[in-house]
Amino acid sequence: MAYDIGPRITLKGEKEFNQQLNKINNSLKEYGSELKAVSSQFDDNANSQEALIAKNKVLEKQYETQQQKLKLFQGQLEKQKSLLSEQEAEIKNLTAQYGENSKEVNKAQSAYRNTEANISKLSTSINETTAFSNKLSNEIRTNNSYLDEMAEGSIEALHEFGYNMGNFNNNSVIVVG
């Protein structure tokens, strides 16, 4: 019957969505472990250039994966919103056909409520994923600032060294004996 269409669409879409989400979450777990290993490796010198570069590599992978996750959630949200519209139309059709309190309408309304709940969960997940992505982006930006400061400090130190070497050569006295 017509009222069964919605739930089948939801299950088909959710299976693919869940498979992709599990794959992304597994990648994020791996990156989390990788980040812990990097942090552990540089425990004594966590703010060294080498440590920040290694950390940024992992953070950038996490950020890219979070962006994939965000796109996945947004795509699923659009599908669920479309499904909600279809279910709303289906409820109207079933109400006209079977009556407001019929078994068919109640089943369609239940599917509609489930879709609304899915939309709410997806909206929450989008907000959480966006917040975490922003946190990663800020951490990457902070690390890059530290790296830039280190590079500027190194350049200044080289210039100062060169200046001092020039002064050393100019002030040197050659003793010929």
CSV table of C-alpha atoms in Angstrom, one decimal:
chain,number,residue,atom,x,y,z
A,1,MET,CA,0.0,0.0,0.0
A,2,ALA,CA,1.0,3.6,-0.4
A,3,TYR,CA,1.8,4.3,3.3
A,4,ASP,CA,4.7,1.8,3.2
A,5,ILE,CA,6.7,3.8,0.7
A,6,GLY,CA,8.0,6.3,3.2
A,7,PRO,CA,9.5,3.8,5.7
A,8,ARG,CA,11.2,1.9,2.9
A,9,ILE,CA,12.8,5.1,1.5
A,10,THR,CA,14.0,6.0,5.0
A,11,LEU,CA,15.5,2.6,5.6
A,12,LYS,CA,17.3,2.5,2.3
A,13,GLY,CA,18.7,6.0,2.7
A,14,GLU,CA,19.6,5.4,6.4
A,15,LYS,CA,21.5,2.2,5.6
A,16,GLU,CA,23.8,3.9,3.1
A,17,PHE,CA,24.1,7.0,5.4
A,18,ASN,CA,25.0,4.8,8.4
A,19,GLN,CA,27.7,2.9,6.4
A,20,GLN,CA,29.3,6.2,5.3
A,21,LEU,CA,29.0,7.6,8.8
A,22,ASN,CA,30.6,4.6,10.3
A,23,LYS,CA,33.5,4.8,7.8
A,24,ILE,CA,34.1,8.5,8.7
A,25,ASN,CA,33.8,7.8,12.4
A,26,ASN,CA,36.4,5.0,12.1
A,27,SER,CA,38.7,7.4,10.3
A,28,LEU,CA,38.2,10.0,13.0
A,29,LYS,CA,39.1,7.4,15.7
A,30,GLU,CA,42.3,6.5,13.8
A,31,TYR,CA,43.2,10.2,13.6
A,32,GLY,CA,42.5,10.6,17.3
A,33,SER,CA,44.9,7.7,18.1
A,34,GLU,CA,47.4,9.2,15.7
A,35,LEU,CA,47.2,12.6,17.4
A,36,LYS,CA,47.7,10.9,20.8
A,37,ALA,CA,50.8,9.2,19.4
A,38,VAL,CA,52.2,12.5,18.1
A,39,SER,CA,51.5,14.2,21.4
A,40,SER,CA,53.2,11.4,23.3
A,41,GLN,CA,56.1,11.4,20.9
A,42,PHE,CA,56.8,15.1,21.6
A,43,ASP,CA,55.8,15.2,25.3
A,44,ASP,CA,59.0,16.9,26.3
A,45,ASN,CA,59.0,19.4,23.5
A,46,ALA,CA,55.3,19.8,22.6
A,47,ASN,CA,55.8,23.3,21.2
A,48,SER,CA,58.7,22.5,19.0
A,49,GLN,CA,58.5,23.2,15.3
A,50,GLU,CA,58.7,19.5,14.5
A,51,ALA,CA,55.9,18.7,17.0
A,52,LEU,CA,53.6,21.5,15.7
A,53,ILE,CA,54.1,20.4,12.1
A,54,ALA,CA,53.3,16.7,13.0
A,55,LYS,CA,50.3,17.8,15.0
A,56,ASN,CA,49.0,20.0,12.2
A,57,LYS,CA,49.2,17.1,9.7
A,58,VAL,CA,46.9,15.0,11.8
A,59,LEU,CA,44.6,18.0,12.7
A,60,GLU,CA,44.3,18.8,9.0
A,61,LYS,CA,43.2,15.2,8.2
A,62,GLN,CA,40.7,15.4,11.1
A,63,TYR,CA,39.4,18.7,9.8
A,64,GLU,CA,39.0,17.3,6.2
A,65,THR,CA,37.2,14.3,7.6
A,66,GLN,CA,34.9,16.4,9.7
A,67,GLN,CA,34.0,18.4,6.6
A,68,GLN,CA,33.1,15.1,4.9
A,69,LYS,CA,31.0,14.2,7.9
A,70,LEU,CA,29.3,17.6,7.8
A,71,LYS,CA,28.5,17.2,4.1
A,72,LEU,CA,27.1,13.8,4.8
A,73,PHE,CA,24.8,15.1,7.6
A,74,GLN,CA,23.7,18.0,5.4
A,75,GLY,CA,22.9,15.6,2.5
A,76,GLN,CA,20.9,13.3,4.8
A,77,LEU,CA,19.1,16.3,6.3
A,78,GLU,CA,17.9,17.4,2.8
A,79,LYS,CA,16.8,13.8,2.1
A,80,GLN,CA,14.9,13.7,5.4
A,81,LYS,CA,13.2,17.0,4.7
A,82,SER,CA,12.2,15.9,1.3
A,83,LEU,CA,10.8,12.6,2.8
A,84,LEU,CA,8.9,14.7,5.4
A,85,SER,CA,7.2,16.6,2.6
A,86,GLU,CA,6.3,13.3,0.9
A,87,GLN,CA,5.0,11.9,4.1
A,88,GLU,CA,2.9,15.0,4.8
A,89,ALA,CA,1.3,14.6,1.4
A,90,GLU,CA,0.8,10.9,2.0
A,91,ILE,CA,-1.0,11.6,5.3
A,92,LYS,CA,-3.4,14.0,3.5
A,93,ASN,CA,-4.1,11.4,0.9
A,94,LEU,CA,-4.6,8.6,3.4
A,95,THR,CA,-6.8,10.8,5.6
A,96,ALA,CA,-9.0,11.6,2.6
A,97,GLN,CA,-9.1,7.9,1.6
A,98,TYR,CA,-9.4,6.1,4.9
A,99,GLY,CA,-10.4,8.8,7.5
A,100,GLU,CA,-8.5,10.7,10.1
A,101,ASN,CA,-8.2,8.0,12.8
A,102,SER,CA,-7.6,5.1,10.5
A,103,LYS,CA,-4.9,2.5,11.0
A,104,GLU,CA,-3.2,3.7,7.7
A,105,VAL,CA,-3.1,7.3,8.8
A,106,ASN,CA,-1.8,6.5,12.2
A,107,LYS,CA,1.0,4.4,10.7
A,108,ALA,CA,1.9,7.3,8.3
A,109,GLN,CA,1.8,9.8,11.1
A,110,SER,CA,4.2,7.6,13.1
A,111,ALA,CA,6.6,7.5,10.2
A,112,TYR,CA,6.2,11.3,9.9
A,113,ARG,CA,7.1,11.7,13.6
A,114,ASN,CA,10.1,9.4,13.2
A,115,THR,CA,11.3,11.5,10.2
A,116,GLU,CA,10.9,14.7,12.3
A,117,ALA,CA,13.0,13.1,15.1
A,118,ASN,CA,15.6,12.2,12.5
A,119,ILE,CA,15.7,15.8,11.3
A,120,SER,CA,16.1,17.0,14.9
A,121,LYS,CA,19.0,14.5,15.5
A,122,LEU,CA,20.7,15.5,12.2
A,123,SER,CA,20.4,19.2,13.0
A,124,THR,CA,22.0,18.6,16.4
A,125,SER,CA,24.8,16.5,14.7
A,126,ILE,CA,25.4,19.3,12.2
A,127,ASN,CA,25.8,21.8,15.0
A,128,GLU,CA,28.1,19.6,16.9
A,129,THR,CA,30.2,18.7,13.9
A,130,THR,CA,30.4,22.4,12.9
A,131,ALA,CA,31.5,23.3,16.4
A,132,PHE,CA,34.2,20.6,16.4
A,133,SER,CA,35.4,21.6,12.9
A,134,ASN,CA,35.7,25.2,14.1
A,135,LYS,CA,37.7,24.0,17.1
A,136,LEU,CA,40.1,22.1,14.8
A,137,SER,CA,40.4,25.1,12.5
A,138,ASN,CA,41.3,27.4,15.3
A,139,GLU,CA,43.8,24.9,16.6
A,140,ILE,CA,45.4,24.6,13.2
A,141,ARG,CA,45.4,28.4,12.8
A,142,THR,CA,47.0,28.8,16.3
A,143,ASN,CA,49.7,26.2,15.5
A,144,ASN,CA,50.4,27.9,12.1
A,145,SER,CA,50.8,31.2,14.0
A,146,TYR,CA,53.4,29.6,16.3
A,147,LEU,CA,55.2,28.2,13.3
A,148,ASP,CA,55.2,31.5,11.6
A,149,GLU,CA,56.6,33.2,14.7
A,150,MET,CA,59.3,30.5,14.9
A,151,ALA,CA,60.2,31.0,11.2
A,152,GLU,CA,60.4,34.8,11.7
A,153,GLY,CA,62.5,34.3,14.8
A,154,SER,CA,64.8,32.0,12.8
A,155,ILE,CA,65.1,34.5,10.0
A,156,GLU,CA,65.9,37.3,12.5
A,157,ALA,CA,68.4,35.1,14.2
A,158,LEU,CA,70.1,34.4,10.9
A,159,HIS,CA,70.2,38.1,10.0
A,160,GLU,CA,71.6,38.9,13.4
A,161,PHE,CA,74.2,36.2,13.1
A,162,GLY,CA,75.2,37.5,9.6
A,163,TYR,CA,75.4,41.1,11.0
A,164,ASN,CA,77.5,39.9,13.9
A,165,MET,CA,79.8,37.9,11.6
A,166,GLY,CA,80.2,41.0,9.4
A,167,ASN,CA,81.2,43.0,12.5
A,168,PHE,CA,83.5,40.3,13.6
A,169,ASN,CA,85.3,40.3,10.3
A,170,ASN,CA,85.5,44.1,10.3
A,171,ASN,CA,86.8,44.3,13.8
A,172,SER,CA,89.3,41.5,13.4
A,173,VAL,CA,92.9,42.2,13.7
A,174,ILE,CA,95.2,40.0,11.7
A,175,VAL,CA,98.5,39.5,13.4
A,176,VAL,CA,101.3,38.7,11.1
A,177,GLY,CA,104.1,37.4,12.8
